[in-house]
Amino acid sequence: MLGLDAARLEADMNRLMAQLFHQGVLDEQFMQLQQLQDDSSPNFVLEVISIYFRESEKMLTNLRHQLADKEVTDYTKIGVHLNHLMGSSSSIGANRITTVCIALRAASEQCSWARCLRCLEVLEHEYCYLKARLHELFQMEQQRVIAAGVRYRPQLA
Amino acid sequence: MGSGPEKIKGSTSASSGKNVLRALVVDDSKFHRVLQTALLRFFKVETTAAENGKEAVDLFRSGSNFDIVLMDKEMPVMDGPEATRTLRSMGVDAKIVGITANASSESKAEFMEAGIDDFLLKPLTADNVASLLENMGKN
């Protein structure tokens, strides 16, 4: 990690961000998160995204559980979990995930178990893709900070 | 019922002597509590967070006062509409803004009937928070 070119890492990060925006994976709402990060909360984006991952995985597990048995699927509960996932996904600019949530909600309102299941599979795929890309971004940021010689100060409890 | 608590336009900060707005964020999701708190603090609003409607009601009952409440709709223990009805029946006239990801007219109607002053869809943005605060200043 030491000796890596900070400028090159920044260029790589910009390329990854541009790719994610171009693919529609992220939208401008993600930029708003970055604007809320400052010296008093230097790890704000990482903190918020980490919480998003934890809560989203619970929601995805709940959705998978709800759709496990066609006979006992509770579409109202699916709606509740979806509202939760949609709200947080749209808040971080996870555009494609939000779009799939909308499709899943439409399927659940029509009580179409098969369509719900297909949407959930797409949702899980989109989530995994987003998580992998954001992890990549955060790793590059860590390396860039080290390479640039900026001292990292963790918040003390 | 009585006249209810005095309407507060903004508490005076003990440290600076300046008027500061006090907000209460009510959401069962830690993600939204953290994000909405950060947004409000960006606009220099003193912010407290509660995990559900009952905690929000308890805060008011214990004597805490807030100028604005950002109230999520779907929460365990006590949801947004019920918390709103309870707060209004207590005479709380803070500005209550209902927040939800569900854009359905039924969802909005239920919340409005409970007594909220305004309604916002997630995601909350700096623009709509700025607009909310600007309207409070005008009023």
PDB file of N, CA and C in Angstrom, chain B residues 12-88:
ATOM      1  N   THR B  12     -33.415  29.017  23.012  1.00  0.00           N
ATOM      2  CA  THR B  12     -32.197  29.816  23.037  1.00  0.00           C
ATOM      3  C   THR B  12     -31.057  28.938  23.491  1.00  0.00           C
ATOM      4  N   SER B  13     -30.013  28.890  22.700  1.00  0.00           N
ATOM      5  CA  SER B  13     -28.864  28.072  23.060  1.00  0.00           C
ATOM      6  C   SER B  13     -28.167  28.697  24.259  1.00  0.00           C
ATOM      7  N   ALA B  14     -27.882  27.890  25.259  1.00  0.00           N
ATOM      8  CA  ALA B  14     -27.256  28.391  26.477  1.00  0.00           C
ATOM      9  C   ALA B  14     -25.855  28.908  26.201  1.00  0.00           C
ATOM     10  N   SER B  15     -25.194  28.259  25.231  1.00  0.00           N
ATOM     11  CA  SER B  15     -23.790  28.612  24.989  1.00  0.00           C
ATOM     12  C   SER B  15     -23.678  29.883  24.148  1.00  0.00           C
ATOM     13  N   SER B  16     -24.525  29.996  23.115  1.00  0.00           N
ATOM     14  CA  SER B  16     -24.334  31.116  22.197  1.00  0.00           C
ATOM     15  C   SER B  16     -25.336  32.236  22.423  1.00  0.00           C
ATOM     16  N   GLY B  17     -26.463  31.927  23.083  1.00  0.00           N
ATOM     17  CA  GLY B  17     -27.507  32.923  23.250  1.00  0.00           C
ATOM     18  C   GLY B  17     -28.338  33.122  21.998  1.00  0.00           C
ATOM     19  N   LYS B  18     -27.995  32.351  20.937  1.00  0.00           N
ATOM     20  CA  LYS B  18     -28.748  32.526  19.698  1.00  0.00           C
ATOM     21  C   LYS B  18     -29.922  31.558  19.684  1.00  0.00           C
ATOM     22  N   ASN B  19     -30.981  31.957  18.911  1.00  0.00           N
ATOM     23  CA  ASN B  19     -32.115  31.058  18.718  1.00  0.00           C
ATOM     24  C   ASN B  19     -31.679  29.881  17.871  1.00  0.00           C
ATOM     25  N   VAL B  20     -31.968  28.655  18.365  1.00  0.00           N
ATOM     26  CA  VAL B  20     -31.676  27.475  17.563  1.00  0.00           C
ATOM     27  C   VAL B  20     -32.943  26.647  17.459  1.00  0.00           C
ATOM     28  N   LEU B  21     -33.128  26.029  16.302  1.00  0.00           N
ATOM     29  CA  LEU B  21     -34.247  25.116  16.132  1.00  0.00           C
ATOM     30  C   LEU B  21     -33.882  23.770  16.740  1.00  0.00           C
ATOM     31  N   ARG B  22     -34.891  23.117  17.327  1.00  0.00           N
ATOM     32  CA  ARG B  22     -34.669  21.793  17.897  1.00  0.00           C
ATOM     33  C   ARG B  22     -35.563  20.803  17.171  1.00  0.00           C
ATOM     34  N   ALA B  23     -34.949  19.738  16.690  1.00  0.00           N
ATOM     35  CA  ALA B  23     -35.688  18.749  15.913  1.00  0.00           C
ATOM     36  C   ALA B  23     -35.629  17.388  16.584  1.00  0.00           C
ATOM     37  N   LEU B  24     -36.680  16.617  16.353  1.00  0.00           N
ATOM     38  CA  LEU B  24     -36.735  15.235  16.819  1.00  0.00           C
ATOM     39  C   LEU B  24     -36.926  14.337  15.596  1.00  0.00           C
ATOM     40  N   VAL B  25     -36.017  13.401  15.400  1.00  0.00           N
ATOM     41  CA  VAL B  25     -36.118  12.430  14.314  1.00  0.00           C
ATOM     42  C   VAL B  25     -36.650  11.132  14.903  1.00  0.00           C
ATOM     43  N   VAL B  26     -37.756  10.654  14.350  1.00  0.00           N
ATOM     44  CA  VAL B  26     -38.376   9.432  14.875  1.00  0.00           C
ATOM     45  C   VAL B  26     -38.400   8.375  13.767  1.00  0.00           C
ATOM     46  N   ASP B  27     -37.588   7.353  13.914  1.00  0.00           N
ATOM     47  CA  ASP B  27     -37.506   6.309  12.886  1.00  0.00           C
ATOM     48  C   ASP B  27     -36.904   5.062  13.514  1.00  0.00           C
ATOM     49  N   ASP B  28     -37.499   3.898  13.193  1.00  0.00           N
ATOM     50  CA  ASP B  28     -36.986   2.650  13.775  1.00  0.00           C
ATOM     51  C   ASP B  28     -35.698   2.198  13.085  1.00  0.00           C
ATOM     52  N   SER B  29     -35.377   2.823  11.961  1.00  0.00           N
ATOM     53  CA  SER B  29     -34.160   2.454  11.234  1.00  0.00           C
ATOM     54  C   SER B  29     -32.990   3.347  11.661  1.00  0.00           C
ATOM     55  N   LYS B  30     -31.934   2.711  12.141  1.00  0.00           N
ATOM     56  CA  LYS B  30     -30.753   3.485  12.542  1.00  0.00           C
ATOM     57  C   LYS B  30     -30.203   4.267  11.347  1.00  0.00           C
ATOM     58  N   PHE B  31     -30.297   3.644  10.165  1.00  0.00           N
ATOM     59  CA  PHE B  31     -29.826   4.304   8.956  1.00  0.00           C
ATOM     60  C   PHE B  31     -30.486   5.683   8.806  1.00  0.00           C
ATOM     61  N   HIS B  32     -31.810   5.703   8.909  1.00  0.00           N
ATOM     62  CA  HIS B  32     -32.525   6.974   8.707  1.00  0.00           C
ATOM     63  C   HIS B  32     -32.304   7.935   9.868  1.00  0.00           C
ATOM     64  N   ARG B  33     -32.168   7.418  11.086  1.00  0.00           N
ATOM     65  CA  ARG B  33     -31.884   8.318  12.213  1.00  0.00           C
ATOM     66  C   ARG B  33     -30.535   9.007  11.987  1.00  0.00           C
ATOM     67  N   VAL B  34     -29.537   8.253  11.591  1.00  0.00           N
ATOM     68  CA  VAL B  34     -28.191   8.811  11.368  1.00  0.00           C
ATOM     69  C   VAL B  34     -28.213   9.805  10.206  1.00  0.00           C
ATOM     70  N   LEU B  35     -28.872   9.429   9.122  1.00  0.00           N
ATOM     71  CA  LEU B  35     -28.866  10.285   7.928  1.00  0.00           C
ATOM     72  C   LEU B  35     -29.649  11.577   8.152  1.00  0.00           C
ATOM     73  N   GLN B  36     -30.844  11.451   8.714  1.00  0.00           N
ATOM     74  CA  GLN B  36     -31.665  12.650   8.917  1.00  0.00           C
ATOM     75  C   GLN B  36     -31.033  13.574   9.961  1.00  0.00           C
ATOM     76  N   THR B  37     -30.412  12.987  10.971  1.00  0.00           N
ATOM     77  CA  THR B  37     -29.709  13.805  11.967  1.00  0.00           C
ATOM     78  C   THR B  37     -28.576  14.583  11.306  1.00  0.00           C
ATOM     79  N   ALA B  38     -27.827  13.914  10.434  1.00  0.00           N
ATOM     80  CA  ALA B  38     -26.721  14.586   9.742  1.00  0.00           C
ATOM     81  C   ALA B  38     -27.240  15.720   8.854  1.00  0.00           C
ATOM     82  N   LEU B  39     -28.342  15.465   8.172  1.00  0.00           N
ATOM     83  CA  LEU B  39     -28.935  16.491   7.294  1.00  0.00           C
ATOM     84  C   LEU B  39     -29.353  17.713   8.105  1.00  0.00           C
ATOM     85  N   LEU B  40     -30.022  17.463   9.216  1.00  0.00           N
ATOM     86  CA  LEU B  40     -30.501  18.580  10.035  1.00  0.00           C
ATOM     87  C   LEU B  40     -29.322  19.330  10.664  1.00  0.00           C
ATOM     88  N   ARG B  41     -28.330  18.603  11.110  1.00  0.00           N
ATOM     89  CA  ARG B  41     -27.169  19.270  11.717  1.00  0.00           C
ATOM     90  C   ARG B  41     -26.408  20.086  10.689  1.00  0.00           C
ATOM     91  N   PHE B  42     -26.478  19.655   9.441  1.00  0.00           N
ATOM     92  CA  PHE B  42     -25.867  20.412   8.340  1.00  0.00           C
ATOM     93  C   PHE B  42     -26.449  21.826   8.310  1.00  0.00           C
ATOM     94  N   PHE B  43     -27.741  21.924   8.703  1.00  0.00           N
ATOM     95  CA  PHE B  43     -28.418  23.222   8.754  1.00  0.00           C
ATOM     96  C   PHE B  43     -28.424  23.797  10.164  1.00  0.00           C
ATOM     97  N   LYS B  44     -27.519  23.307  10.992  1.00  0.00           N
ATOM     98  CA  LYS B  44     -27.335  23.827  12.368  1.00  0.00           C
ATOM     99  C   LYS B  44     -28.576  23.644  13.235  1.00  0.00           C
ATOM    100  N   VAL B  45     -29.320  22.582  13.016  1.00  0.00           N
ATOM    101  CA  VAL B  45     -30.489  22.279  13.851  1.00  0.00           C
ATOM    102  C   VAL B  45     -30.064  21.286  14.921  1.00  0.00           C
ATOM    103  N   GLU B  46     -30.360  21.602  16.191  1.00  0.00           N
ATOM    104  CA  GLU B  46     -30.066  20.656  17.276  1.00  0.00           C
ATOM    105  C   GLU B  46     -31.015  19.475  17.141  1.00  0.00           C
ATOM    106  N   THR B  47     -30.457  18.277  17.079  1.00  0.00           N
ATOM    107  CA  THR B  47     -31.298  17.124  16.749  1.00  0.00           C
ATOM    108  C   THR B  47     -31.180  16.016  17.773  1.00  0.00           C
ATOM    109  N   THR B  48     -32.344  15.458  18.118  1.00  0.00           N
ATOM    110  CA  THR B  48     -32.444  14.289  18.992  1.00  0.00           C
ATOM    111  C   THR B  48     -33.123  13.202  18.176  1.00  0.00           C
ATOM    112  N   ALA B  49     -32.848  11.939  18.506  1.00  0.00           N
ATOM    113  CA  ALA B  49     -33.461  10.847  17.753  1.00  0.00           C
ATOM    114  C   ALA B  49     -34.206   9.902  18.685  1.00  0.00           C
ATOM    115  N   ALA B  50     -35.304   9.339  18.176  1.00  0.00           N
ATOM    116  CA  ALA B  50     -36.076   8.333  18.904  1.00  0.00           C
ATOM    117  C   ALA B  50     -36.318   7.149  17.978  1.00  0.00           C
ATOM    118  N   GLU B  51     -36.412   5.951  18.544  1.00  0.00           N
ATOM    119  CA  GLU B  51     -36.520   4.745  17.721  1.00  0.00           C
ATOM    120  C   GLU B  51     -37.945   4.381  17.324  1.00  0.00           C
ATOM    121  N   ASN B  52     -38.920   4.951  18.002  1.00  0.00           N
ATOM    122  CA  ASN B  52     -40.312   4.661  17.636  1.00  0.00           C
ATOM    123  C   ASN B  52     -41.218   5.745  18.213  1.00  0.00           C
ATOM    124  N   GLY B  53     -42.503   5.658  17.863  1.00  0.00           N
ATOM    125  CA  GLY B  53     -43.448   6.676  18.286  1.00  0.00           C
ATOM    126  C   GLY B  53     -43.570   6.798  19.791  1.00  0.00           C
ATOM    127  N   LYS B  54     -43.496   5.663  20.493  1.00  0.00           N
ATOM    128  CA  LYS B  54     -43.643   5.702  21.950  1.00  0.00           C
ATOM    129  C   LYS B  54     -42.492   6.493  22.592  1.00  0.00           C
ATOM    130  N   GLU B  55     -41.276   6.288  22.097  1.00  0.00           N
ATOM    131  CA  GLU B  55     -40.132   7.041  22.630  1.00  0.00           C
ATOM    132  C   GLU B  55     -40.316   8.531  22.391  1.00  0.00           C
ATOM    133  N   ALA B  56     -40.867   8.861  21.240  1.00  0.00           N
ATOM    134  CA  ALA B  56     -41.108  10.271  20.915  1.00  0.00           C
ATOM    135  C   ALA B  56     -42.123  10.874  21.889  1.00  0.00           C
ATOM    136  N   VAL B  57     -43.206  10.143  22.109  1.00  0.00           N
ATOM    137  CA  VAL B  57     -44.248  10.608  23.032  1.00  0.00           C
ATOM    138  C   VAL B  57     -43.656  10.759  24.435  1.00  0.00           C
ATOM    139  N   ASP B  58     -42.878   9.782  24.851  1.00  0.00           N
ATOM    140  CA  ASP B  58     -42.263   9.826  26.191  1.00  0.00           C
ATOM    141  C   ASP B  58     -41.356  11.038  26.349  1.00  0.00           C
ATOM    142  N   LEU B  59     -40.659  11.381  25.276  1.00  0.00           N
ATOM    143  CA  LEU B  59     -39.778  12.558  25.337  1.00  0.00           C
ATOM    144  C   LEU B  59     -40.586  13.821  25.609  1.00  0.00           C
ATOM    145  N   PHE B  60     -41.692  13.968  24.868  1.00  0.00           N
ATOM    146  CA  PHE B  60     -42.540  15.147  25.094  1.00  0.00           C
ATOM    147  C   PHE B  60     -43.138  15.110  26.493  1.00  0.00           C
ATOM    148  N   ARG B  61     -43.553  13.937  26.943  1.00  0.00           N
ATOM    149  CA  ARG B  61     -44.165  13.808  28.277  1.00  0.00           C
ATOM    150  C   ARG B  61     -43.171  14.169  29.378  1.00  0.00           C
ATOM    151  N   SER B  62     -41.893  13.906  29.114  1.00  0.00           N
ATOM    152  CA  SER B  62     -40.874  14.174  30.130  1.00  0.00           C
ATOM    153  C   SER B  62     -40.482  15.649  30.154  1.00  0.00           C
ATOM    154  N   GLY B  63     -41.090  16.435  29.244  1.00  0.00           N
ATOM    155  CA  GLY B  63     -40.840  17.871  29.268  1.00  0.00           C
ATOM    156  C   GLY B  63     -39.946  18.377  28.150  1.00  0.00           C
ATOM    157  N   SER B  64     -39.470  17.472  27.307  1.00  0.00           N
ATOM    158  CA  SER B  64     -38.640  17.927  26.176  1.00  0.00           C
ATOM    159  C   SER B  64     -39.515  18.671  25.177  1.00  0.00           C
ATOM    160  N   ASN B  65     -38.957  19.669  24.563  1.00  0.00           N
ATOM    161  CA  ASN B  65     -39.691  20.421  23.558  1.00  0.00           C
ATOM    162  C   ASN B  65     -38.927  20.433  22.248  1.00  0.00           C
ATOM    163  N   PHE B  66     -39.639  20.310  21.179  1.00  0.00           N
ATOM    164  CA  PHE B  66     -39.024  20.349  19.856  1.00  0.00           C
ATOM    165  C   PHE B  66     -39.850  21.244  18.949  1.00  0.00           C
ATOM    166  N   ASP B  67     -39.174  21.897  18.031  1.00  0.00           N
ATOM    167  CA  ASP B  67     -39.871  22.761  17.082  1.00  0.00           C
ATOM    168  C   ASP B  67     -40.391  21.971  15.899  1.00  0.00           C
ATOM    169  N   ILE B  68     -39.668  20.916  15.546  1.00  0.00           N
ATOM    170  CA  ILE B  68     -40.052  20.118  14.385  1.00  0.00           C
ATOM    171  C   ILE B  68     -39.790  18.638  14.667  1.00  0.00           C
ATOM    172  N   VAL B  69     -40.712  17.814  14.216  1.00  0.00           N
ATOM    173  CA  VAL B  69     -40.587  16.365  14.393  1.00  0.00           C
ATOM    174  C   VAL B  69     -40.632  15.717  13.010  1.00  0.00           C
ATOM    175  N   LEU B  70     -39.605  14.952  12.679  1.00  0.00           N
ATOM    176  CA  LEU B  70     -39.625  14.160  11.439  1.00  0.00           C
ATOM    177  C   LEU B  70     -40.066  12.756  11.842  1.00  0.00           C
ATOM    178  N   MET B  71     -41.281  12.410  11.458  1.00  0.00           N
ATOM    179  CA  MET B  71     -41.927  11.184  11.952  1.00  0.00           C
ATOM    180  C   MET B  71     -42.053  10.143  10.847  1.00  0.00           C
ATOM    181  N   ASP B  72     -41.386   9.027  11.029  1.00  0.00           N
ATOM    182  CA  ASP B  72     -41.530   7.918  10.094  1.00  0.00           C
ATOM    183  C   ASP B  72     -42.916   7.315  10.254  1.00  0.00           C
ATOM    184  N   LYS B  73     -43.410   6.637   9.242  1.00  0.00           N
ATOM    185  CA  LYS B  73     -44.784   6.121   9.324  1.00  0.00           C
ATOM    186  C   LYS B  73     -44.831   4.733   9.952  1.00  0.00           C
ATOM    187  N   GLU B  74     -44.076   3.832   9.398  1.00  0.00           N
ATOM    188  CA  GLU B  74     -44.151   2.433   9.853  1.00  0.00           C
ATOM    189  C   GLU B  74     -43.047   2.160  10.864  1.00  0.00           C
ATOM    190  N   MET B  75     -43.471   1.960  12.107  1.00  0.00           N
ATOM    191  CA  MET B  75     -42.515   1.668  13.175  1.00  0.00           C
ATOM    192  C   MET B  75     -43.151   0.657  14.128  1.00  0.00           C
ATOM    193  N   PRO B  76     -42.359  -0.167  14.769  1.00  0.00           N
ATOM    194  CA  PRO B  76     -42.912  -1.085  15.767  1.00  0.00           C
ATOM    195  C   PRO B  76     -43.251  -0.317  17.045  1.00  0.00           C
ATOM    196  N   VAL B  77     -43.931  -0.964  17.961  1.00  0.00           N
ATOM    197  CA  VAL B  77     -44.325  -0.408  19.270  1.00  0.00           C
ATOM    198  C   VAL B  77     -45.412   0.658  19.090  1.00  0.00           C
ATOM    199  N   MET B  78     -45.101   1.756  18.413  1.00  0.00           N
ATOM    200  CA  MET B  78     -46.097   2.795  18.116  1.00  0.00           C
ATOM    201  C   MET B  78     -45.718   3.431  16.784  1.00  0.00           C
ATOM    202  N   ASP B  79     -46.636   3.354  15.827  1.00  0.00           N
ATOM    203  CA  ASP B  79     -46.282   3.866  14.486  1.00  0.00           C
ATOM    204  C   ASP B  79     -46.479   5.386  14.410  1.00  0.00           C
ATOM    205  N   GLY B  80     -46.143   5.945  13.252  1.00  0.00           N
ATOM    206  CA  GLY B  80     -46.175   7.387  13.078  1.00  0.00           C
ATOM    207  C   GLY B  80     -47.549   8.009  13.271  1.00  0.00           C
ATOM    208  N   PRO B  81     -48.587   7.456  12.597  1.00  0.00           N
ATOM    209  CA  PRO B  81     -49.913   8.041  12.778  1.00  0.00           C
ATOM    210  C   PRO B  81     -50.390   8.008  14.230  1.00  0.00           C
ATOM    211  N   GLU B  82     -50.178   6.899  14.916  1.00  0.00           N
ATOM    212  CA  GLU B  82     -50.616   6.800  16.314  1.00  0.00           C
ATOM    213  C   GLU B  82     -49.841   7.789  17.196  1.00  0.00           C
ATOM    214  N   ALA B  83     -48.538   7.880  16.965  1.00  0.00           N
ATOM    215  CA  ALA B  83     -47.725   8.821  17.755  1.00  0.00           C
ATOM    216  C   ALA B  83     -48.195  10.252  17.506  1.00  0.00           C
ATOM    217  N   THR B  84     -48.507  10.540  16.256  1.00  0.00           N
ATOM    218  CA  THR B  84     -48.963  11.888  15.905  1.00  0.00           C
ATOM    219  C   THR B  84     -50.276  12.208  16.613  1.00  0.00           C
ATOM    220  N   ARG B  85     -51.223  11.263  16.554  1.00  0.00           N
ATOM    221  CA  ARG B  85     -52.512  11.474  17.238  1.00  0.00           C
ATOM    222  C   ARG B  85     -52.303  11.688  18.733  1.00  0.00           C
ATOM    223  N   THR B  86     -51.423  10.907  19.315  1.00  0.00           N
ATOM    224  CA  THR B  86     -51.159  11.019  20.750  1.00  0.00           C
ATOM    225  C   THR B  86     -50.548  12.374  21.080  1.00  0.00           C
ATOM    226  N   LEU B  87     -49.583  12.795  20.294  1.00  0.00           N
ATOM    227  CA  LEU B  87     -48.936  14.083  20.554  1.00  0.00           C
ATOM    228  C   LEU B  87     -49.937  15.229  20.415  1.00  0.00           C
ATOM    229  N   ARG B  88     -50.787  15.163  19.410  1.00  0.00           N
ATOM    230  CA  ARG B  88     -51.783  16.234  19.226  1.00  0.00           C
ATOM    231  C   ARG B  88     -52.780  16.240  20.383  1.00  0.00           C
TER     232      ARG B  88
END
